[in-house]
Tab-separated table of C-alpha atoms in Angstrom:
chain	number	residue	atom	x	y	z
A	18	MET	CA	-5.833	-8.206	-37.362
A	19	ARG	CA	-5.998	-11.818	-36.267
A	20	THR	CA	-9.557	-13.097	-36.316
A	21	ARG	CA	-9.159	-15.999	-33.879
A	22	PRO	CA	-9.887	-14.589	-30.421
A	23	LEU	CA	-7.622	-14.727	-27.397
A	24	LYS	CA	-9.490	-16.544	-24.657
A	25	VAL	CA	-9.688	-15.183	-21.113
A	26	ALA	CA	-10.663	-17.048	-17.947
A	27	LEU	CA	-11.951	-14.874	-15.108
A	28	LEU	CA	-11.487	-16.103	-11.526
A	29	GLY	CA	-13.916	-14.174	-9.336
A	30	CYS	CA	-16.895	-12.083	-10.307
A	31	GLY	CA	-17.407	-9.719	-7.397
A	32	VAL	CA	-17.124	-5.945	-7.467
A	33	VAL	CA	-13.942	-5.967	-9.561
A	34	GLY	CA	-14.520	-9.116	-11.585
A	35	SER	CA	-17.978	-8.049	-12.733
A	36	GLU	CA	-16.549	-4.729	-13.930
A	37	VAL	CA	-13.776	-6.529	-15.813
A	38	ALA	CA	-16.390	-8.647	-17.576
A	39	ARG	CA	-18.547	-5.612	-18.337
A	40	ILE	CA	-15.684	-3.602	-19.832
A	41	MET	CA	-14.511	-6.584	-21.880
A	42	THR	CA	-17.999	-6.781	-23.366
A	43	THR	CA	-18.845	-3.105	-23.871
A	44	HIS	CA	-15.365	-2.153	-25.150
A	45	ALA	CA	-14.778	-5.334	-27.135
A	46	ASP	CA	-14.191	-3.582	-30.474
A	47	ASP	CA	-11.745	-1.047	-29.041
A	48	LEU	CA	-9.860	-3.729	-27.137
A	49	ALA	CA	-9.566	-5.821	-30.293
A	50	GLN	CA	-8.090	-2.871	-32.198
A	51	ARG	CA	-5.616	-2.091	-29.411
A	52	ILE	CA	-4.518	-5.702	-29.027
A	53	GLY	CA	-4.599	-6.806	-32.651
A	54	ALA	CA	-7.057	-9.630	-32.032
A	55	PRO	CA	-10.451	-10.080	-30.375
A	56	VAL	CA	-10.587	-11.127	-26.724
A	57	GLU	CA	-13.235	-13.559	-25.611
A	58	LEU	CA	-14.447	-14.299	-22.095
A	59	ALA	CA	-14.225	-18.092	-22.115
A	60	GLY	CA	-15.216	-18.877	-18.539
A	61	VAL	CA	-16.006	-17.318	-15.156
A	62	ALA	CA	-15.236	-19.185	-11.927
A	63	VAL	CA	-17.452	-18.243	-8.956
A	64	ARG	CA	-18.526	-19.638	-5.591
A	65	ARG	CA	-22.269	-19.048	-6.014
A	66	PRO	CA	-23.355	-19.989	-9.544
A	67	SER	CA	-27.036	-19.251	-8.881
A	68	LYS	CA	-26.418	-15.523	-8.440
A	69	VAL	CA	-27.636	-13.436	-11.401
A	70	ARG	CA	-24.724	-11.688	-13.105
A	71	GLU	CA	-25.924	-9.080	-15.560
A	72	GLY	CA	-24.251	-9.227	-18.941
A	73	ILE	CA	-22.557	-12.594	-18.365
A	74	ASP	CA	-23.773	-15.689	-20.212
A	75	PRO	CA	-24.751	-18.232	-17.518
A	76	ALA	CA	-23.201	-20.939	-19.685
A	77	LEU	CA	-19.775	-19.432	-18.939
A	78	VAL	CA	-20.183	-19.660	-15.171
A	79	THR	CA	-18.561	-22.534	-13.288
A	80	THR	CA	-17.612	-23.428	-9.734
A	81	ASP	CA	-14.688	-25.568	-10.926
A	82	ALA	CA	-11.903	-22.995	-11.131
A	83	THR	CA	-9.242	-25.688	-11.401
A	84	ALA	CA	-10.808	-27.227	-14.491
A	85	LEU	CA	-11.145	-23.773	-16.023
A	86	VAL	CA	-7.454	-22.868	-15.676
A	87	LYS	CA	-6.409	-26.313	-16.900
A	88	ARG	CA	-8.152	-25.841	-20.230
A	89	GLY	CA	-5.512	-25.863	-22.925
A	90	ASP	CA	-7.229	-23.144	-24.951
A	91	ILE	CA	-7.057	-20.399	-22.289
A	92	ASP	CA	-4.582	-17.639	-23.148
A	93	VAL	CA	-4.915	-15.405	-20.084
A	94	VAL	CA	-6.242	-16.019	-16.578
A	95	VAL	CA	-7.487	-12.947	-14.678
A	96	GLU	CA	-7.411	-13.617	-10.925
A	97	VAL	CA	-9.487	-11.280	-8.748
A	98	ILE	CA	-10.595	-13.642	-5.971
A	99	GLY	CA	-7.939	-12.483	-3.489
A	100	GLY	CA	-6.431	-14.302	-0.530
A	101	ILE	CA	-3.633	-16.872	-0.502
A	102	GLU	CA	-5.423	-20.108	-1.363
A	103	PRO	CA	-6.838	-21.255	-3.688
A	104	ALA	CA	-5.464	-18.277	-5.656
A	105	ARG	CA	-1.821	-19.398	-5.401
A	106	THR	CA	-2.534	-22.921	-6.652
A	107	LEU	CA	-4.806	-21.668	-9.426
A	108	ILE	CA	-2.181	-19.209	-10.689
A	109	THR	CA	0.624	-21.760	-10.755
A	110	THR	CA	-1.713	-24.264	-12.424
A	111	ALA	CA	-2.537	-21.665	-15.075
A	112	PHE	CA	1.172	-21.239	-15.857
A	113	GLU	CA	1.638	-24.996	-16.072
A	114	HIS	CA	-1.189	-25.251	-18.618
A	115	GLY	CA	0.018	-22.472	-20.894
A	116	ALA	CA	-1.796	-19.332	-19.692
A	117	SER	CA	-0.373	-15.995	-18.613
A	118	VAL	CA	-1.859	-14.351	-15.525
A	119	VAL	CA	-3.178	-10.920	-14.580
A	120	SER	CA	-3.765	-10.577	-10.841
A	121	ALA	CA	-4.991	-7.964	-8.365
A	122	ASN	CA	-3.928	-10.081	-5.367
A	123	LYS	CA	-1.695	-7.888	-3.201
A	124	ALA	CA	-1.643	-10.272	-0.232
A	125	LEU	CA	-0.444	-13.216	-2.320
A	126	LEU	CA	2.127	-11.174	-4.238
A	127	ALA	CA	3.523	-9.692	-1.036
A	128	GLN	CA	3.878	-13.138	0.501
A	129	ASP	CA	4.849	-15.329	-2.460
A	130	GLY	CA	5.718	-12.973	-5.304
A	131	ALA	CA	9.161	-14.539	-5.855
A	132	ALA	CA	7.714	-18.050	-6.234
A	133	LEU	CA	4.991	-16.836	-8.604
A	134	HIS	CA	7.523	-14.978	-10.763
A	135	ALA	CA	9.697	-18.097	-10.832
A	136	ALA	CA	6.737	-20.210	-11.968
A	137	ALA	CA	5.881	-17.684	-14.683
A	138	GLY	CA	9.491	-17.628	-15.885
A	139	GLU	CA	9.791	-21.402	-15.871
A	140	HIS	CA	6.844	-21.697	-18.241
A	141	GLY	CA	7.621	-18.600	-20.317
A	142	LYS	CA	4.465	-16.745	-19.291
A	143	ASP	CA	3.573	-13.261	-18.047
A	144	LEU	CA	2.592	-12.247	-14.515
A	145	TYR	CA	1.147	-8.717	-14.408
A	146	TYR	CA	-0.396	-7.076	-11.328
A	147	GLU	CA	-0.894	-3.337	-11.777
A	148	ALA	CA	-4.216	-3.548	-9.928
A	149	ALA	CA	-2.570	-4.938	-6.773
A	150	VAL	CA	-1.387	-1.497	-5.669
A	151	ALA	CA	-3.324	1.784	-5.721
A	152	GLY	CA	-6.245	0.757	-7.940
A	153	ALA	CA	-6.439	2.706	-11.175
A	154	ILE	CA	-3.216	4.654	-10.605
A	155	PRO	CA	-0.511	3.588	-13.085
A	156	LEU	CA	2.310	2.796	-10.678
A	157	ILE	CA	3.744	-0.710	-11.080
A	158	ARG	CA	4.526	-0.265	-14.777
A	159	PRO	CA	6.163	3.165	-14.371
A	160	LEU	CA	8.354	1.788	-11.574
A	161	ARG	CA	9.498	-1.329	-13.402
A	162	GLU	CA	9.527	0.040	-16.953
A	163	SER	CA	9.497	3.847	-17.248
A	164	LEU	CA	11.995	4.287	-14.402
A	165	ALA	CA	13.977	1.128	-15.141
A	166	GLY	CA	17.029	3.196	-16.109
A	167	ASP	CA	16.901	5.380	-12.995
A	168	LYS	CA	17.860	4.820	-9.360
A	169	ILE	CA	14.864	5.093	-7.050
A	170	ASN	CA	15.710	6.228	-3.541
A	171	ARG	CA	12.324	6.580	-1.880
A	172	VAL	CA	8.694	5.678	-2.442
A	173	MET	CA	6.246	7.223	0.013
A	174	GLY	CA	2.523	7.174	-0.356
A	175	ILE	CA	-1.066	6.915	0.751
A	176	VAL	CA	-2.093	3.505	-0.562
A	177	ASN	CA	-5.316	2.827	1.347
A	178	GLY	CA	-8.395	4.911	0.631
A	179	THR	CA	-10.332	3.852	3.730
A	180	THR	CA	-7.691	5.097	6.154
A	181	ASN	CA	-7.175	8.300	4.216
A	182	PHE	CA	-10.910	9.021	4.337
A	183	ILE	CA	-10.977	8.488	8.111
A	184	LEU	CA	-7.908	10.629	8.808
A	185	ASP	CA	-9.082	13.351	6.425
A	186	LYS	CA	-12.443	13.446	8.204
A	187	MET	CA	-10.712	13.712	11.593
A	188	ASP	CA	-8.544	16.537	10.258
A	189	SER	CA	-11.265	18.543	8.528
A	190	THR	CA	-14.099	18.182	11.070
A	191	GLY	CA	-12.393	17.479	14.383
A	192	ALA	CA	-14.176	14.135	14.630
A	193	GLY	CA	-12.751	11.352	16.773
A	194	TYR	CA	-11.477	8.119	15.289
A	195	GLN	CA	-14.611	6.058	15.992
A	196	GLU	CA	-16.938	8.750	14.663
A	197	ALA	CA	-14.932	9.020	11.435
A	198	LEU	CA	-14.805	5.225	11.088
A	199	ASP	CA	-18.575	4.977	11.531
A	200	GLU	CA	-19.082	7.488	8.720
A	201	ALA	CA	-16.643	5.607	6.474
A	202	THR	CA	-18.577	2.399	7.145
A	203	ALA	CA	-21.950	4.029	6.436
A	204	LEU	CA	-20.652	5.381	3.114
A	205	GLY	CA	-19.221	2.020	2.090
A	206	TYR	CA	-15.559	3.042	2.318
A	207	ALA	CA	-14.866	0.741	5.272
A	208	GLU	CA	-15.688	-2.961	5.553
A	209	ALA	CA	-17.778	-4.315	8.406
A	210	ASP	CA	-14.460	-5.564	9.788
A	211	PRO	CA	-11.994	-2.779	8.941
A	212	THR	CA	-8.973	-4.428	10.583
A	213	ALA	CA	-7.004	-5.026	7.380
A	214	ASP	CA	-7.242	-1.337	6.544
A	215	VAL	CA	-6.980	0.496	9.858
A	216	GLU	CA	-4.264	-1.771	11.282
A	217	GLY	CA	-2.145	-1.292	8.153
A	218	PHE	CA	-2.136	-4.870	6.812
A	219	ASP	CA	-3.437	-3.811	3.392
A	220	ALA	CA	-0.915	-0.982	3.085
A	221	ALA	CA	1.931	-3.229	4.283
A	222	ALA	CA	1.294	-5.739	1.487
A	223	LYS	CA	1.407	-2.924	-1.037
A	224	ALA	CA	4.597	-1.547	0.524
A	225	ALA	CA	6.283	-4.932	0.116
A	226	ILE	CA	5.397	-5.004	-3.584
A	227	LEU	CA	6.528	-1.413	-4.172
A	228	ALA	CA	9.815	-1.869	-2.326
A	229	GLY	CA	10.640	-5.026	-4.257
A	230	ILE	CA	10.129	-3.322	-7.600
A	231	ALA	CA	11.737	-0.007	-6.684
A	232	PHE	CA	14.912	-1.482	-5.211
A	233	HIS	CA	15.289	-4.689	-7.265
A	234	THR	CA	15.252	-6.649	-4.025
A	235	ARG	CA	12.928	-9.312	-2.679
A	236	VAL	CA	10.827	-7.763	0.065
A	237	ARG	CA	8.203	-9.917	1.743
A	238	LEU	CA	5.261	-8.857	3.849
A	239	ASP	CA	7.108	-10.032	6.963
A	240	ASP	CA	9.880	-7.532	6.190
A	241	VAL	CA	7.512	-4.563	6.452
A	242	TYR	CA	7.144	-2.747	9.768
A	243	ARG	CA	3.451	-2.156	10.410
A	244	GLU	CA	1.666	0.161	12.807
A	245	GLY	CA	-2.067	0.867	12.617
A	246	MET	CA	-3.873	4.182	13.051
A	247	THR	CA	-6.492	3.273	15.657
A	248	GLU	CA	-4.652	5.216	18.377
A	249	VAL	CA	-4.589	8.504	16.444
A	250	THR	CA	-6.634	11.110	18.341
A	251	SER	CA	-8.107	14.548	17.819
A	252	ALA	CA	-5.363	15.831	20.130
A	253	ASP	CA	-2.761	14.482	17.705
A	254	PHE	CA	-4.357	16.470	14.903
A	255	ARG	CA	-4.346	19.614	17.034
A	256	SER	CA	-0.633	19.105	17.691
A	257	ALA	CA	-0.037	18.499	13.988
A	258	LYS	CA	-1.797	21.728	13.068
A	259	GLU	CA	0.358	23.654	15.531
A	260	MET	CA	3.359	22.349	13.590
A	261	GLY	CA	1.834	23.176	10.198
A	262	CYS	CA	1.213	19.475	9.522
A	263	THR	CA	-1.529	16.927	9.031
A	264	ILE	CA	-1.541	13.175	9.699
A	265	LYS	CA	-1.569	10.422	7.080
A	266	LEU	CA	-1.116	6.655	7.187
A	267	LEU	CA	1.962	6.294	4.999
A	268	ALA	CA	3.675	3.413	3.263
A	269	ILE	CA	7.365	4.332	3.081
A	270	CYS	CA	10.036	2.382	1.221
A	271	GLU	CA	13.523	3.882	1.167
A	272	ARG	CA	17.114	3.141	0.359
A	273	ALA	CA	19.701	3.757	3.079
A	274	ALA	CA	22.146	6.620	2.558
A	275	ASP	CA	25.000	4.168	1.917
A	276	GLY	CA	22.898	2.294	-0.657
A	277	ALA	CA	23.540	-1.070	0.982
A	278	SER	CA	20.118	-1.653	2.536
A	279	VAL	CA	16.454	-0.737	2.290
A	280	THR	CA	13.538	-0.415	4.686
A	281	ALA	CA	9.791	-0.733	4.236
A	282	ARG	CA	7.287	0.496	6.787
A	283	VAL	CA	3.660	1.528	7.294
A	284	HIS	CA	2.579	3.848	10.103
A	285	PRO	CA	0.770	7.120	10.833
A	286	ALA	CA	2.962	10.171	10.433
A	287	MET	CA	2.775	13.920	10.615
A	288	ILE	CA	3.504	15.468	7.244
A	289	PRO	CA	3.905	19.187	6.435
A	290	LEU	CA	0.957	20.869	4.747
A	291	THR	CA	3.387	22.003	2.054
A	292	HIS	CA	4.069	18.404	0.987
A	293	PRO	CA	2.004	17.204	-2.028
A	294	LEU	CA	0.691	14.185	-0.094
A	295	ALA	CA	-0.869	16.449	2.544
A	296	SER	CA	-3.502	17.645	0.069
A	297	VAL	CA	-4.749	14.146	-0.823
A	298	ARG	CA	-8.320	14.103	0.458
A	299	GLY	CA	-11.109	11.595	0.956
A	300	ALA	CA	-10.617	8.035	-0.267
A	301	TYR	CA	-7.982	8.941	-2.846
A	302	ASN	CA	-4.488	7.466	-3.049
A	303	ALA	CA	-1.197	9.077	-4.028
A	304	VAL	CA	2.397	7.863	-4.213
A	305	PHE	CA	5.429	10.152	-4.146
A	306	VAL	CA	8.580	8.809	-5.810
A	307	GLU	CA	12.088	10.236	-5.479
A	308	SER	CA	14.841	9.135	-7.873
A	309	ASP	CA	18.282	10.300	-8.958
A	310	ALA	CA	17.523	11.389	-12.515
A	311	ALA	CA	13.767	12.016	-12.643
A	312	GLY	CA	13.698	13.796	-9.291
A	313	GLN	CA	10.324	13.926	-7.596
A	314	LEU	CA	7.203	12.395	-9.157
A	315	MET	CA	3.692	11.962	-7.782
A	316	PHE	CA	1.032	9.509	-8.951
A	317	TYR	CA	-2.514	10.348	-7.825
A	318	GLY	CA	-6.007	8.965	-8.289
A	319	PRO	CA	-8.742	6.628	-7.018
A	320	GLY	CA	-7.095	3.724	-5.236
A	321	ALA	CA	-9.966	1.259	-4.972
A	322	GLY	CA	-13.447	0.412	-6.223
A	323	GLY	CA	-14.765	-1.779	-8.995
A	324	SER	CA	-14.275	0.444	-12.019
A	325	PRO	CA	-10.878	1.955	-11.072
A	326	THR	CA	-9.387	-1.436	-10.209
A	327	ALA	CA	-10.893	-3.016	-13.326
A	328	SER	CA	-9.241	-0.262	-15.377
A	329	ALA	CA	-5.835	-1.414	-14.119
A	330	VAL	CA	-6.725	-5.066	-14.743
A	331	LEU	CA	-7.756	-4.322	-18.319
A	332	GLY	CA	-4.572	-2.365	-18.936
A	333	ASP	CA	-2.583	-5.424	-17.920
A	334	LEU	CA	-4.826	-7.659	-20.006
A	335	VAL	CA	-4.106	-5.598	-23.120
A	336	ALA	CA	-0.346	-5.753	-22.470
A	337	VAL	CA	-0.349	-9.503	-21.824
A	338	CYS	CA	-2.473	-10.196	-24.907
A	339	ARG	CA	-0.105	-8.151	-27.053
A	340	ASN	CA	2.802	-10.172	-25.709
A	341	ARG	CA	0.887	-13.345	-26.444
A	342	LEU	CA	0.441	-12.358	-30.070
A	343	SER	CA	4.085	-11.395	-30.520
A	344	GLY	CA	5.362	-14.504	-28.771
A	345	SER	CA	7.174	-12.474	-26.132
A	346	THR	CA	6.849	-11.781	-22.414
A	347	GLY	CA	7.070	-8.575	-20.435
A	348	PRO	CA	9.357	-7.770	-17.509
A	349	GLY	CA	9.591	-10.429	-14.844
A	350	GLU	CA	10.977	-10.162	-11.351
A	351	SER	CA	14.073	-7.996	-10.967
A	352	ALA	CA	15.790	-8.891	-7.710
A	353	TYR	CA	19.421	-8.729	-8.805
A	354	ALA	CA	20.370	-6.062	-6.227
A	355	ALA	CA	19.528	-8.383	-3.303
A	356	LEU	CA	19.917	-5.550	-0.804
A	357	THR	CA	19.584	-6.163	2.903
A	358	VAL	CA	16.129	-5.338	4.282
A	359	SER	CA	16.843	-3.560	7.550
A	360	PRO	CA	14.570	-3.615	10.617
A	361	MET	CA	12.632	-0.615	11.865
A	362	GLY	CA	15.240	0.064	14.524
A	363	ASP	CA	17.656	1.187	11.795
A	364	VAL	CA	15.277	3.828	10.413
A	365	VAL	CA	16.229	7.464	10.976
A	366	THR	CA	13.410	10.006	11.223
A	367	ARG	CA	12.008	12.849	13.328
A	368	TYR	CA	9.569	12.280	16.189
A	369	HIS	CA	6.779	14.146	17.914
A	370	ILE	CA	6.373	12.935	21.531
A	371	SER	CA	3.642	14.125	23.882
A	372	LEU	CA	4.217	13.485	27.606
A	373	ASP	CA	1.959	13.930	30.621
A	374	VAL	CA	4.250	15.239	33.387
A	375	ALA	CA	4.158	16.794	36.829
A	376	ASP	CA	3.984	20.584	36.707
A	377	LYS	CA	6.966	21.427	38.868
A	378	PRO	CA	10.487	22.780	38.476
A	379	GLY	CA	13.158	20.479	37.049
A	380	VAL	CA	10.887	18.274	34.959
A	381	LEU	CA	12.095	19.666	31.646
A	382	ALA	CA	15.714	19.227	32.723
A	383	GLN	CA	15.082	15.575	33.635
A	384	VAL	CA	13.396	14.878	30.311
A	385	ALA	CA	16.123	16.637	28.332
A	386	THR	CA	18.776	14.618	30.151
A	387	VAL	CA	17.112	11.339	29.149
A	388	PHE	CA	17.047	12.402	25.502
A	389	ALA	CA	20.719	13.405	25.666
A	390	GLU	CA	21.758	10.132	27.305
A	391	HIS	CA	20.219	8.190	24.419
A	392	GLY	CA	21.756	10.366	21.704
A	393	VAL	CA	18.474	11.918	20.582
A	394	SER	CA	18.732	15.630	19.832
A	395	ILE	CA	15.744	17.849	20.682
A	396	ASP	CA	14.541	20.367	18.117
A	397	THR	CA	11.677	22.070	19.980
A	398	VAL	CA	9.880	21.771	23.339
A	399	ARG	CA	6.464	23.084	24.310
A	400	GLN	CA	5.059	22.867	27.856
A	401	GLN	CA	1.652	23.747	29.225
A	402	GLY	CA	0.728	23.263	32.873
A	403	LYS	CA	-2.217	23.642	35.229
A	404	ASP	CA	-3.103	22.429	38.748
A	405	GLY	CA	0.034	20.356	39.225
A	406	GLU	CA	-0.186	18.541	35.860
A	407	ALA	CA	1.407	19.487	32.540
A	408	SER	CA	1.705	18.442	28.933
A	409	LEU	CA	5.190	18.405	27.470
A	410	VAL	CA	5.555	18.147	23.699
A	411	VAL	CA	9.004	17.328	22.338
A	412	VAL	CA	9.942	17.354	18.650
A	413	THR	CA	13.289	15.743	17.903
A	414	HIS	CA	15.844	16.121	15.173
A	415	ARG	CA	16.340	12.994	13.072
A	416	ALA	CA	17.190	9.970	15.188
A	417	LEU	CA	17.376	6.194	15.009
A	418	ASP	CA	14.126	4.451	15.832
A	419	ALA	CA	16.042	2.160	18.189
A	420	SER	CA	17.438	5.193	20.046
A	421	LEU	CA	14.000	6.726	20.357
A	422	SER	CA	12.587	3.449	21.709
A	423	GLY	CA	15.234	3.432	24.417
A	424	THR	CA	14.499	7.053	25.201
A	425	VAL	CA	10.783	6.416	25.664
A	426	GLU	CA	11.438	3.399	27.860
A	427	ALA	CA	13.664	5.528	30.103
A	428	LEU	CA	11.135	8.372	30.201
A	429	ARG	CA	8.442	6.015	31.495
A	430	LYS	CA	10.657	5.276	34.499
A	431	LEU	CA	10.842	8.918	35.611
A	432	ASP	CA	8.597	9.606	38.587
A	433	THR	CA	7.770	13.019	37.107
A	434	VAL	CA	6.418	11.486	33.882
A	435	ARG	CA	2.804	10.395	34.356
A	436	GLY	CA	2.540	8.805	30.910
A	437	VAL	CA	3.417	8.952	27.237
A	438	ALA	CA	0.308	10.349	25.549
A	439	SER	CA	1.463	9.799	21.973
A	440	ILE	CA	4.476	9.168	19.778
A	441	MET	CA	4.345	9.992	16.090
A	442	ARG	CA	6.930	10.146	13.365
A	443	VAL	CA	7.365	13.290	11.275
A	444	GLU	CA	7.950	12.632	7.550
A	445	GLY	CA	8.228	14.532	4.304
A	446	GLU	CA	10.737	17.176	5.361
């Protein structure tokens, strides 16, 4: 074993960063044996240096992150501060000054992953980011290494624990959205401002990363269709149960049937109770992968939190340190396929549409005609009426999203249709 330690700079010492530092200290001997050399925490960049950080030598703490990553003796920079800047500049500066990088920054990777990979490659350094998607669940490495010889056709998963907790609570207790969100906030699962989670921004960033790796194609955050879950109601869950389904906020990345294009999207969807993702409860995450040779695989576990995310960071740290010792680098960006990223309008899926209509003869015929005129085939129809008003629930066969959008627009123009109560995609069949 080499006795000279590998030096690590830690950018950020919040919930995740403090756990990374703690594990590096308490598991130092084991990490040294696994790597082949000791690892030493050489500096910790923070915003508030006066804050007491248990287990961290105050002499290591600095507010000058730039100076820290420019030190010529740093082997690995661990970035857990999040956001776009200053993280982007600090990471590229680290590469320029000879350090490899381990990051948990999903937003930055989804927006500028190609540029960061290029910077890492230019300087012969590693960029690892297992912790950017699904916390402790090993997912990035299996996709880009274990399944590197396979053809992945679809990646579908629950990649945000906050939204899964809320939807699970609505499903299991009959609570409304706001009531379930309030409980998630009280328990610490939801932030004071939950927008990034409930509007799907967090999941969309993760979808961009997963799609890029799975399909060897550059997929940016702007390429991902995003729809939040704030409009999901108790009535939607009742309808789902009548179909033998539940509702999940899903990140879905899939290859087109002809293999020439891919799509990436995040939205609520009904999913059959028989599907493995339907049983994922609470704040847990799970990702379902479909490939040619391996078939169907599911990765499941805690998707957030200090310790789970730190576990993924430390796994990357071990891998990068091993590469450092051997003078090699791990897999970089693989974007050779350069497939077209298609818009949401090209997606084909099933739909569950709930309409408020007048309770009188001929309404169903009018609605069915609109669907037929737009090339959308109806699978089932259910109608309930009382006192001149009715609810009409239509479940379609698989149809283009663009065709369904045209259908809904035409339905709104019918004088017998009072309103479109809800539209939800049906996945996992």
